[in-house]
Short mmCIF file of C-alpha atoms and ligand atoms in Angstrom, two decimals:
data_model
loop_
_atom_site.label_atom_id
_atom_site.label_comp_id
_atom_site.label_asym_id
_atom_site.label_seq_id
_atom_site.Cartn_x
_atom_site.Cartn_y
_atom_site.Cartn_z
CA UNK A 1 42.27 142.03 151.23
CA UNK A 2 44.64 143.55 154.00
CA UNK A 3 47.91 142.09 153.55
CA UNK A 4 48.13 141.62 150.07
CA UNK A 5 50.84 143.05 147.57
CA UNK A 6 49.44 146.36 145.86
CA UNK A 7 47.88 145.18 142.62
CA UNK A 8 49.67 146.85 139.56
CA UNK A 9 48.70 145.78 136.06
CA UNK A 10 51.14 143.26 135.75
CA UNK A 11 50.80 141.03 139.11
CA UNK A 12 46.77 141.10 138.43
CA UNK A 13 47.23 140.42 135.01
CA UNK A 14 49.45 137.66 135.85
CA UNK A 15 47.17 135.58 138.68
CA UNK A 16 44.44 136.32 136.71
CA UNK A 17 46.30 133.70 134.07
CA UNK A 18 47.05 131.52 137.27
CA UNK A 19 44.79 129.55 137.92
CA UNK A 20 47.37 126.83 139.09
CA UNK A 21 48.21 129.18 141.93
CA UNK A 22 45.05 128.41 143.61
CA UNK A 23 46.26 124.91 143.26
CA UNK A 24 49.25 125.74 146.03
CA UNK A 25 47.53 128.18 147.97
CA UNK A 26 47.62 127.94 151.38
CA UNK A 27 45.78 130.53 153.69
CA UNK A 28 48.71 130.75 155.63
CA UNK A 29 50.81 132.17 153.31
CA UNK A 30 50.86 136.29 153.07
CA UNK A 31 52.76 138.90 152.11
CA UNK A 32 52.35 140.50 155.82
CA UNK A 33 54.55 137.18 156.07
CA UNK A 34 57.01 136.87 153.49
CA UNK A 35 58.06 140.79 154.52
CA UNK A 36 58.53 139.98 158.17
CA UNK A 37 60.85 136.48 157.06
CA UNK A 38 62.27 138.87 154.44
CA UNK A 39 63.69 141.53 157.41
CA UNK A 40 64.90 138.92 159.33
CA UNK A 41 66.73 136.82 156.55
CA UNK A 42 67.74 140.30 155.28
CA UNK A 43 69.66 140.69 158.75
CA UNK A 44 71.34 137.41 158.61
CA UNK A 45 72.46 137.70 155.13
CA UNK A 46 73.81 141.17 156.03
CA UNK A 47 75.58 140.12 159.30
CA UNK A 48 76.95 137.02 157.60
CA UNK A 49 77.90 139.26 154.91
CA UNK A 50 80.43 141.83 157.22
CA UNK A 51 81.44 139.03 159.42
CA UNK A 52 82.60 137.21 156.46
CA UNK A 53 84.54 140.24 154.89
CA UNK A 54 85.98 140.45 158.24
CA UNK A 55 87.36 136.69 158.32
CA UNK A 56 88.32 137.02 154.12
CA UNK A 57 90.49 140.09 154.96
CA UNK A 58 92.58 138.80 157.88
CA UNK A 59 93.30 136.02 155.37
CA UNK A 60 93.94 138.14 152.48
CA UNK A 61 95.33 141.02 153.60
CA UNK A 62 94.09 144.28 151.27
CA UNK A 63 96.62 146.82 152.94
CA UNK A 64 99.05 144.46 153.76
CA UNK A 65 99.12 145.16 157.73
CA UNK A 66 95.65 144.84 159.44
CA UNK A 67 96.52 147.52 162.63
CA UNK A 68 93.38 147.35 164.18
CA UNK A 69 92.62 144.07 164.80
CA UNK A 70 95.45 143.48 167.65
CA UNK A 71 93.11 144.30 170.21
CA UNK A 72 91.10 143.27 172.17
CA UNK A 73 92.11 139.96 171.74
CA UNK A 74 87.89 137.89 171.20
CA UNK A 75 86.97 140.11 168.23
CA UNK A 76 87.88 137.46 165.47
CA UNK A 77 85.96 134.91 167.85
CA UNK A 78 82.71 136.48 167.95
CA UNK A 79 82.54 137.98 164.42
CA UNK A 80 83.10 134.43 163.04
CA UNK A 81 81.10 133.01 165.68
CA UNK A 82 77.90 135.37 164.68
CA UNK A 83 78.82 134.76 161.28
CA UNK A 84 78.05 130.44 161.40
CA UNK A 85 75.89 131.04 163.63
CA UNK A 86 74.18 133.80 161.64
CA UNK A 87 73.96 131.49 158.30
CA UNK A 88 72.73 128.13 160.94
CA UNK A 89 69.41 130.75 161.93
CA UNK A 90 69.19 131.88 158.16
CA UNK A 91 69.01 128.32 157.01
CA UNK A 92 65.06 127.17 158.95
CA UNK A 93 63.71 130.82 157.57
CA UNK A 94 65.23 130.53 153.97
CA UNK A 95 63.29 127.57 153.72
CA UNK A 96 59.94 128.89 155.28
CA UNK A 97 60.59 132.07 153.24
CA UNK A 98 60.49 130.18 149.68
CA UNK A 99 57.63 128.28 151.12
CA UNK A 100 55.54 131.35 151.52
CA UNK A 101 56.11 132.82 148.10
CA UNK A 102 56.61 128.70 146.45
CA UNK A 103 53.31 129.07 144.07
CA UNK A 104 54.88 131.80 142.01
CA UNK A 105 57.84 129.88 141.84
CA UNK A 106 55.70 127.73 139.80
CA UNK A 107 53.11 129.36 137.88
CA UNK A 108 51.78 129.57 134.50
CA UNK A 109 52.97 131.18 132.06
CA UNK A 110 56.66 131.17 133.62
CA UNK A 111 57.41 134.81 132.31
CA UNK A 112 54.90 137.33 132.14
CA UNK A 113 56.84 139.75 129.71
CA UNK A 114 60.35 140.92 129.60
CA UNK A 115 60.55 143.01 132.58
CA UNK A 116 59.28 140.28 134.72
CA UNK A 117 61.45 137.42 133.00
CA UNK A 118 64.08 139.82 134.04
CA UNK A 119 63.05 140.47 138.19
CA UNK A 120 62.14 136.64 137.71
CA UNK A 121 65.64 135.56 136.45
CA UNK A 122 67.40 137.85 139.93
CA UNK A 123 65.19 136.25 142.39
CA UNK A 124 66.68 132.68 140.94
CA UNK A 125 70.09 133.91 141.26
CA UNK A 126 69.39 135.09 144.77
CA UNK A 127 67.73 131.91 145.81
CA UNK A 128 70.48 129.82 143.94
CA UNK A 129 73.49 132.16 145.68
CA UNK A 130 71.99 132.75 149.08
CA UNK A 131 71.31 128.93 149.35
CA UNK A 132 74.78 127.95 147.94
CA UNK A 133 76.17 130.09 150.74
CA UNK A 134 74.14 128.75 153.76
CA UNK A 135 74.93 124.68 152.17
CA UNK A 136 78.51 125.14 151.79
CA UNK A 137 78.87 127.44 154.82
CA UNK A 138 76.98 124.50 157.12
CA UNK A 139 79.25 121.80 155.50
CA UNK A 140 81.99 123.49 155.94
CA UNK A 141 81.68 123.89 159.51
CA UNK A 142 81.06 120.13 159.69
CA UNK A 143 84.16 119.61 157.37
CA UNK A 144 82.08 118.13 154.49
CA UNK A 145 83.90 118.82 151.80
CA UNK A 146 81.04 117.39 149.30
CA UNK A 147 82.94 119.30 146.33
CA UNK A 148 86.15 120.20 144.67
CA UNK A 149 86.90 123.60 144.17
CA UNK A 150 88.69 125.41 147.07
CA UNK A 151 86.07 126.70 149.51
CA UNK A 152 86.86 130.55 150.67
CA UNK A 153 87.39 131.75 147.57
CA UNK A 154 84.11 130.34 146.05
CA UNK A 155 81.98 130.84 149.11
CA UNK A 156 83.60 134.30 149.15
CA UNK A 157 83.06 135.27 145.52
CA UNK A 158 79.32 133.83 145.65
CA UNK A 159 78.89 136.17 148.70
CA UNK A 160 78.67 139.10 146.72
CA UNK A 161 76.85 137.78 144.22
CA UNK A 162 74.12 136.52 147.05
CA UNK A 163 74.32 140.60 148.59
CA UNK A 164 73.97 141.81 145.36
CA UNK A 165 70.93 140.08 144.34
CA UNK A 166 69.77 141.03 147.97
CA UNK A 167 70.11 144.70 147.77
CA UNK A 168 68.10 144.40 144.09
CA UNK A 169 65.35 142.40 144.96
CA UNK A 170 64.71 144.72 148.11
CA UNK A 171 64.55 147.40 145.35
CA UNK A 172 62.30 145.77 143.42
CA UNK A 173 59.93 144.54 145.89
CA UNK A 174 60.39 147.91 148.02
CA UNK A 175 56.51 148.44 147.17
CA UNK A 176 55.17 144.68 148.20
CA UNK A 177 57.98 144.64 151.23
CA UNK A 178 56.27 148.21 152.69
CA UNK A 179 52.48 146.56 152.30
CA UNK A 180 53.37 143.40 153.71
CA UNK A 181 54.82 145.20 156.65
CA UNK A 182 52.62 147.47 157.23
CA UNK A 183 49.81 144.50 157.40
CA UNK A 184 49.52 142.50 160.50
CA UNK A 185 50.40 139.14 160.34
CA UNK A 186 47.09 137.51 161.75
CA UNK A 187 44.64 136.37 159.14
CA UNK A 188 42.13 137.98 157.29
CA UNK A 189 38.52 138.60 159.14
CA UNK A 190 37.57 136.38 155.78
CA UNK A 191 39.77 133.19 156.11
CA UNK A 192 38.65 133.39 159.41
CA UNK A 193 35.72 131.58 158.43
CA UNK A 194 37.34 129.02 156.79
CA UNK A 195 37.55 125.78 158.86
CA UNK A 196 40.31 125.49 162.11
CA UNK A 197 43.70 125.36 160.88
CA UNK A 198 45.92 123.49 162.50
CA UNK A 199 48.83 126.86 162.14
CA UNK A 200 47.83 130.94 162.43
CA UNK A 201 49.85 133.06 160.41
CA UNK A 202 51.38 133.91 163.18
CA UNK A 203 52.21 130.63 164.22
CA UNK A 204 53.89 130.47 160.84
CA UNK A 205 55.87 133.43 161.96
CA UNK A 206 56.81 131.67 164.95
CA UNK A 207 57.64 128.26 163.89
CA UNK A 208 60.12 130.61 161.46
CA UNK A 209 61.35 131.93 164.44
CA UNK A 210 61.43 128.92 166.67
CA UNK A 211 63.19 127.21 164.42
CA UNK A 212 65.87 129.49 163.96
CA UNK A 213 66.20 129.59 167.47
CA UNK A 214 65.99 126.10 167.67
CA UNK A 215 68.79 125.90 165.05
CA UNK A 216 70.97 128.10 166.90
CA UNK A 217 71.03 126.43 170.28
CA UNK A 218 71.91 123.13 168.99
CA UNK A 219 74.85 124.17 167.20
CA UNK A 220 76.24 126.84 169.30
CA UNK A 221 77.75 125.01 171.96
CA UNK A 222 81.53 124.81 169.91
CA UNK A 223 81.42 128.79 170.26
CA UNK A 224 79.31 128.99 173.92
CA UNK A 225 80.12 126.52 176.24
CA UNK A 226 77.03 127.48 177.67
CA UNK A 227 75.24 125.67 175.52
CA UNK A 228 76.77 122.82 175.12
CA UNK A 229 74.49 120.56 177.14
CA UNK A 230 72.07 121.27 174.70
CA UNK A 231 73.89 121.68 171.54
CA UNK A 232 73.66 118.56 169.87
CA UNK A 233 74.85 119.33 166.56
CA UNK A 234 77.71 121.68 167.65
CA UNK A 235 80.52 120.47 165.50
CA UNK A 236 82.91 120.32 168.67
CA UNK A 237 82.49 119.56 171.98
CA UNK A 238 85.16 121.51 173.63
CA UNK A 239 87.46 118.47 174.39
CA UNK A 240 90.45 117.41 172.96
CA UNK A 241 93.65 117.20 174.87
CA UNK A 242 94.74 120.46 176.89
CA UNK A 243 91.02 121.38 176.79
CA UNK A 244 91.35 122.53 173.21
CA UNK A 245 89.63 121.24 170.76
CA UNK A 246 91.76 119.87 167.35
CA UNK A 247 91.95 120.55 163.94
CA UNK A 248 94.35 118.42 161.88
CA UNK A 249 96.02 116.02 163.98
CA UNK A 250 99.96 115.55 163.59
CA UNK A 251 99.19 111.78 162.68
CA UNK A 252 96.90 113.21 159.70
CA UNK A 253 99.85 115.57 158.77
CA UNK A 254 101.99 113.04 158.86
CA UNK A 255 104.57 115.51 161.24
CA UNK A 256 104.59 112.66 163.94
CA UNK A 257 108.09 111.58 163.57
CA UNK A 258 109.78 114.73 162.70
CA UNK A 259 108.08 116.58 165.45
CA UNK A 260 109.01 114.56 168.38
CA UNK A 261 112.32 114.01 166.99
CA UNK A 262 115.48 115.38 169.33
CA UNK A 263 117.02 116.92 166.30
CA UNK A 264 113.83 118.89 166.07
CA UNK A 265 115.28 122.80 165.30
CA UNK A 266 113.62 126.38 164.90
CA UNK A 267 115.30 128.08 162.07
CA UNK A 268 115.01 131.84 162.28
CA UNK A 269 116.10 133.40 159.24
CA UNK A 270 116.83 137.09 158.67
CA UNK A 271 118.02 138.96 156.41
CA UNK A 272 121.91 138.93 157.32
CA UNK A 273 121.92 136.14 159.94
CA UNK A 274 119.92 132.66 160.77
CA UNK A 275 120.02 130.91 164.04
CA UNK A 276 118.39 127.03 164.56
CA UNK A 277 117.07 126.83 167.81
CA UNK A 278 116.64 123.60 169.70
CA UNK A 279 113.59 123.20 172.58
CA UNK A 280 115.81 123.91 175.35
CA UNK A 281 117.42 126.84 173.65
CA UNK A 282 113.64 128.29 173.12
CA UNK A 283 112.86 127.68 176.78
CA UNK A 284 115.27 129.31 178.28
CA UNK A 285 114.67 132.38 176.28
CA UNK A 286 112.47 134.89 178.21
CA UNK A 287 108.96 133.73 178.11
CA UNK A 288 105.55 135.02 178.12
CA UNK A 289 102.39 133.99 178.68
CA UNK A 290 98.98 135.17 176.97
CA UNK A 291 95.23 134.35 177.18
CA UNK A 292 94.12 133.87 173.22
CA UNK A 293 91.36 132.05 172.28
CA UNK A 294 91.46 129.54 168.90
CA UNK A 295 89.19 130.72 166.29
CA UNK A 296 88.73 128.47 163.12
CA UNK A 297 86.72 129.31 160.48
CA UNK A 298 84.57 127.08 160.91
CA UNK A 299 83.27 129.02 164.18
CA UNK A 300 84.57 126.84 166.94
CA UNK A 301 86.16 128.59 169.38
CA UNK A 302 87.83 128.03 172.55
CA UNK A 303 89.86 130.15 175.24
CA UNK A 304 92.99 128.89 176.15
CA UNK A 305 96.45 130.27 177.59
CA UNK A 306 99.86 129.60 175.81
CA UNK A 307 103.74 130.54 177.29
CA UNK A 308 106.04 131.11 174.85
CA UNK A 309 108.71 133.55 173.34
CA UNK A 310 107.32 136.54 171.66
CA UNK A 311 107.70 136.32 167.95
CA UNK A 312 109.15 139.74 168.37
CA UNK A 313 112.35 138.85 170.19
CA UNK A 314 112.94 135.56 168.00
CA UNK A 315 113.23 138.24 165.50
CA UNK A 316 115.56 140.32 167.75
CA UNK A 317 118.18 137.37 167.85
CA UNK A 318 118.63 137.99 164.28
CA UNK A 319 118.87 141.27 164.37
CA UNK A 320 115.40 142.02 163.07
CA UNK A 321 112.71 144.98 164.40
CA UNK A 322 109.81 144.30 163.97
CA UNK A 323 108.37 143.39 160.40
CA UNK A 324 106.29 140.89 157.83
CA UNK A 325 107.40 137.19 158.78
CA UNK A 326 106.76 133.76 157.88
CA UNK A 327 106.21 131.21 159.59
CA UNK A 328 106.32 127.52 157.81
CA UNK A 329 105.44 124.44 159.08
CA UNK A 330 107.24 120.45 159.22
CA UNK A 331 103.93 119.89 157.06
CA UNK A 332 103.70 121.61 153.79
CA UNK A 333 100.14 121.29 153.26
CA UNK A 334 97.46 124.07 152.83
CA UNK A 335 98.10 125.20 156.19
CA UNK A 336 101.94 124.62 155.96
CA UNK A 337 102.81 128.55 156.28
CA UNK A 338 101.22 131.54 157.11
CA UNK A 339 102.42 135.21 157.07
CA UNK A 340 102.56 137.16 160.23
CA UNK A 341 101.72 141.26 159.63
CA UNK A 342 104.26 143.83 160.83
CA UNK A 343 101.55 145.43 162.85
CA UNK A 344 101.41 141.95 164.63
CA UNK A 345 104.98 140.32 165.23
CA UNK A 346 105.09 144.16 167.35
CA UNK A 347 102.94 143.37 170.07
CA UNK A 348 104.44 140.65 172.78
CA UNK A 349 101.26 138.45 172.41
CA UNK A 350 102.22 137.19 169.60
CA UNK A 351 103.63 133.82 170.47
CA UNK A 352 105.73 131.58 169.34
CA UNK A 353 104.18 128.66 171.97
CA UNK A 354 105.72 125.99 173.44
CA UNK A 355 103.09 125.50 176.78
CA UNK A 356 99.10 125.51 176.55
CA UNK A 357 97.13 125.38 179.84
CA UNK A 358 100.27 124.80 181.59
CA UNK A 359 102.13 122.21 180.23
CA UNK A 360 104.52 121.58 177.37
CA UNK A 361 102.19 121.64 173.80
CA UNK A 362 100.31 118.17 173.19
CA UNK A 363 101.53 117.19 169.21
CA UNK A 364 98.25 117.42 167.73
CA UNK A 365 98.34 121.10 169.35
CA UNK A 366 101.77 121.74 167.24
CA UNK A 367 104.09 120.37 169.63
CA UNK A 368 107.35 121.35 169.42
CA UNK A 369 106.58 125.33 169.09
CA UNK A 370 103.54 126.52 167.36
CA UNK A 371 102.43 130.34 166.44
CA UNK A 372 99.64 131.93 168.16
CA UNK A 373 98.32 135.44 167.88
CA UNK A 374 95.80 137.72 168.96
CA UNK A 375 92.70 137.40 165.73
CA UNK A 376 94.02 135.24 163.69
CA UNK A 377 91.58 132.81 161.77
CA UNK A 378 92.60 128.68 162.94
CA UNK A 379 93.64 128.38 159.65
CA UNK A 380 96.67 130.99 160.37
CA UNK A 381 97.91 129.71 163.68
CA UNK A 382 100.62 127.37 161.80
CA UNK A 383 101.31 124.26 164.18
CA UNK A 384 104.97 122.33 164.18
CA UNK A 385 107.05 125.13 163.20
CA UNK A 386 110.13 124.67 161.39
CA UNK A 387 111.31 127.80 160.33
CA UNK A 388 111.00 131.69 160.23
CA UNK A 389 111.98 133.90 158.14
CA UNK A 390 111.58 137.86 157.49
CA UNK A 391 109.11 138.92 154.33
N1 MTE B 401 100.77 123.17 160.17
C1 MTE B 401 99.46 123.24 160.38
N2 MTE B 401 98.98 124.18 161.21
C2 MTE B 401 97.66 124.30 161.45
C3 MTE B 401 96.74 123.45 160.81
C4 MTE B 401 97.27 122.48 159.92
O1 MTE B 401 96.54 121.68 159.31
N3 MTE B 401 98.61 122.39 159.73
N4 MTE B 401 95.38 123.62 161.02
C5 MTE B 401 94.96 124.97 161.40
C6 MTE B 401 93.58 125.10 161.76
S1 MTE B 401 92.45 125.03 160.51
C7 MTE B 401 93.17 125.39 163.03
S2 MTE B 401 91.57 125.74 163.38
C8 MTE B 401 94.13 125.41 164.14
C9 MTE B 401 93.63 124.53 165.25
O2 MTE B 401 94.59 124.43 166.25
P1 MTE B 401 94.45 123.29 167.34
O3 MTE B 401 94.29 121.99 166.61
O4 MTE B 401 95.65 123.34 168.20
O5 MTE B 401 93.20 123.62 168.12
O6 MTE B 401 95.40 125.01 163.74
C10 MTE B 401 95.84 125.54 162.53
N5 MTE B 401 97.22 125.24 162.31
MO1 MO B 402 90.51 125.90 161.29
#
C-alpha cells in the first residue's frame, strides 16, 4: 500500500504478532503523515533549540563578553519571541504526532528483540524530553512554577537531551521518514471504499496545522501587539503602568519603603574610589535617551524608551574605562544582581534609567534608577539599584 513504511523483516515480523494494532487503527493514520508532522515538529524543536542557546548564553556567558549582540538593539526580542512561540506551535502537533504512530506505542510483545528494545527505549526518551520541554516551557511563560528545581538550568540541560534523541531517531527512521514523504498524504484508492469519514488524511494534516496556527495567534499578542485582539491566552496584555508590562512588583520585593525613601543613594564603587549618588545628583548628570525594548524570558516583549546616564560615564566618575560591572539591587532575591559585559557598559545605550516613556520610572518599573541595555534577557535588567561596582 502507497504510504506505508518499507517492510524489513523485523516491522513485518512484528505486526504480524500484532494483532492488537488493528484494535487502534485508524485509516487516518499514515506514515505519508507522521513524516510530514515529523518535518514540521523537527523545525520547531530545532528553532526552539538555537533560540534557546541564544537566551542560555547571554545569561551564562561562555567567553565572558558577548560582542555581537550590542546591535541592533530587537535581536534578543525576536529570538526569544520565536523561541515560546516556536514550542506554543510544537505543542497541538506533538500531540497529533504521537497520535498517528499511538498503536505501536502499545503493542504486543513490547520489545521485539534487542535492537528494537533499544530504538524503542530512544523514542521514550524523546517523547519524555521533548514533552518535558514544551510543559515546562508553556508554564513557565505563564509563571507556573508547578515544581521545585530551578527552571533554566533543567529546561536547558533536558534540551539537549530532547535534540539528541531528535537527531537519532531521524537516523533511525531516515528509511520510513523518506517513504512517508515521498507518499502523498491523501488516502489509499483502497480505504477509499471504506465508509465517509468524517476527517481525510489531509484534513488530519490540516487540523495539525490549524491548530498550531491556532495556538500561535492566541498567545502571541505579549510579543505582537498585533495580535492582541485576538490573543486570548497571551500571558500579557501590554499594560501595566508607563505602557510596560511588569514583572515582579516592588510590593512583591518588598523594596517599597527603601525605594521611595529620600535617603535613597547609588553607590558606584571602583576600584580606588566610590561615590553615593542621590536622584538629583543622577539627574543632573548628562543624560541620554534610548529606544530598548523589555525582553523576559518568558517571551513578552514590549518597546519602550528610557533617559538616563550611560552606565559608561557612572563608571567614568570613578575613574573607571570601560569594563565587567555589577549591578545589585535594594532586593537580594534571584534577580537581586546581574553582571554587565565589558563589551556592553562601552556603548552609551546602556542605561542606568531614571525616565520611561517620559516621565520619572513608576516603582514597580525600578524606580529610583534601574539598568537597561540593548539584549539583555528581563531577568538581567536589575530594577531598584543600589550599588555598582567594577568586576
Ligand atoms: N531587582 C529586580 N530586578 C528585576 C526583577 C526582579 O525581580 N528584581 N525582575 C526582572 C524580570 S524577570 C524582568 S522581565 C524585568 C521586567 O521589568 P519591568 O517589570 O519593568 O517590565 O525586570 C527584571 N528586573
Ligand atoms: Mo523576566
Amino acid at each position: 500500500m502507497s504510504g506505508e513504511p518499507p517492510r524489513d523483516g523485523l516491522s513485518r515480523q512484528v505486526e504480524r504478532a500484532l494483532p492488537d494494532e488493528q484494535t487502534f487503527a485508524s485509516p487516518l493514520r499514515s506514515t505519508a503523515l507522521t513524516a510530514r508532522l515529523g518535518i514540521w515538529l523537527g523545525i520547531a524543536f530545532a528553532v526552539c533549540f538555537l533560540t534557546g542557546l541564544v537566551s542560555h548564553f547571554l545569561q551564562h556567558p561562555l567567553l565572558g563578553s558577548w560582542r555581537a549582540l550590542t546591535s541592533p538593539v530587537w535581536i534578543y526580542r525576536v529570538t526569544q519571541g520565536v523561541h515560546v512561540t516556536a514550542g506554543v506551535a510544537a505543542i497541538p502537533l506533538l500531540v497529533i504526532k504521537l497520535w498517528s504512530v499511538a498503536p505501536k506505542f502499545w503493542r504486543r510483545p513490547l520489545f521485539g528483540g534487542p535492537v528494537d528494545a533499544l530504538e524503542r527505549l530512544s523514542i521514550l526518551v524523546l517523547v519524555a524530553a521533548g514533552t518535558f520541554q514544551l510543559l515546562t516551557g508553556v508554564l513557565n511563560t505563564a509563571e507556573l512554577y508547578a515544581w521545585t528545581f530551578f527552571f533554566t538550568t533543567v529546561h536547558y540541560a533536558v534540551a539537549w537531551v530532547a535534540i539528541g534523541a531528535i537527531v537519532l531517531h531521524i537516523a533511525v527512521k531516515l528509511p520510513w521518514i523518506r517513504a512517508g514523504l515521498g507518499a502523498p498524504v491523501r488516502q489509499a484508492p483502497e480505504a477509499s471504499a471504506e465508509p465517509v469519514r468524517a476527517l481525510s488524511r489531509r484534513g488530519m494534516l490540516g487540523l495539525a496545522g490549524g491548530g498550531a496556527a491556532l495556538a500561535v495567534i492566541t498567545t502571541i499578542g505579549d510579543k505582537v501587539p498585533f495580535f492582541s485582539p485576538v490573543s486570548v491566552f497571551s500571558q500579557r496584555s501590554g499594560d501595566g503602568p508607563q505602557g510596560l508590562p511588569v514583572n515582579h512588583s516592588a510590593v512583591s520585593v518588598g523594596v517599597v519603603e527603601a525605594a521611595s525613601s529620600p535617603d535613597w543613594r547609588l553607590k558606584v564603587v571602583g576600584s580606588d574610589r566610590s561615590v553615593a549618588l542621590s536622584l538629583a545628583e543622577l539627574a543632573a548628570l548628562p543624560q541620554r535617551t534610548a529606544s530598548l525594548p523589555m525582553t523576559c524570558v518568558e517571551g513578552w516583549s514590549a518597546g519602550a524608551v528610557w533617559t538616563g546616564v550611560p552606565l559608561r560615564d557612572l563608571l567614568a566618575v570613578v575613574g573607571e574605562d570601560p569594563r565587567d560591572a555589577t549591578v545589585l539591587s535594594l532586593e537580594n532575591g534571584l534577580y537581586g544582581a546581574s553582571v554587565v559585559a565589558a563589551s556592553l557598559v562601552a556603548i552609551p545605550d546602556t542605561l542606568v534609567a531614571l525616565v520611561l516613556n517620559g516621565s520619572p520610572l513608576d516603582l514597580d518599573h525600578g524606580y529610583p534608577a534601574r539598568l537597561i541595555a540593548p539584549n539583555r534577557p528581563g531577568v538581567l535588567q536589575t530594577k531598584w539599584l543600589r550599588r555598582i561596582e567594577v568586576g
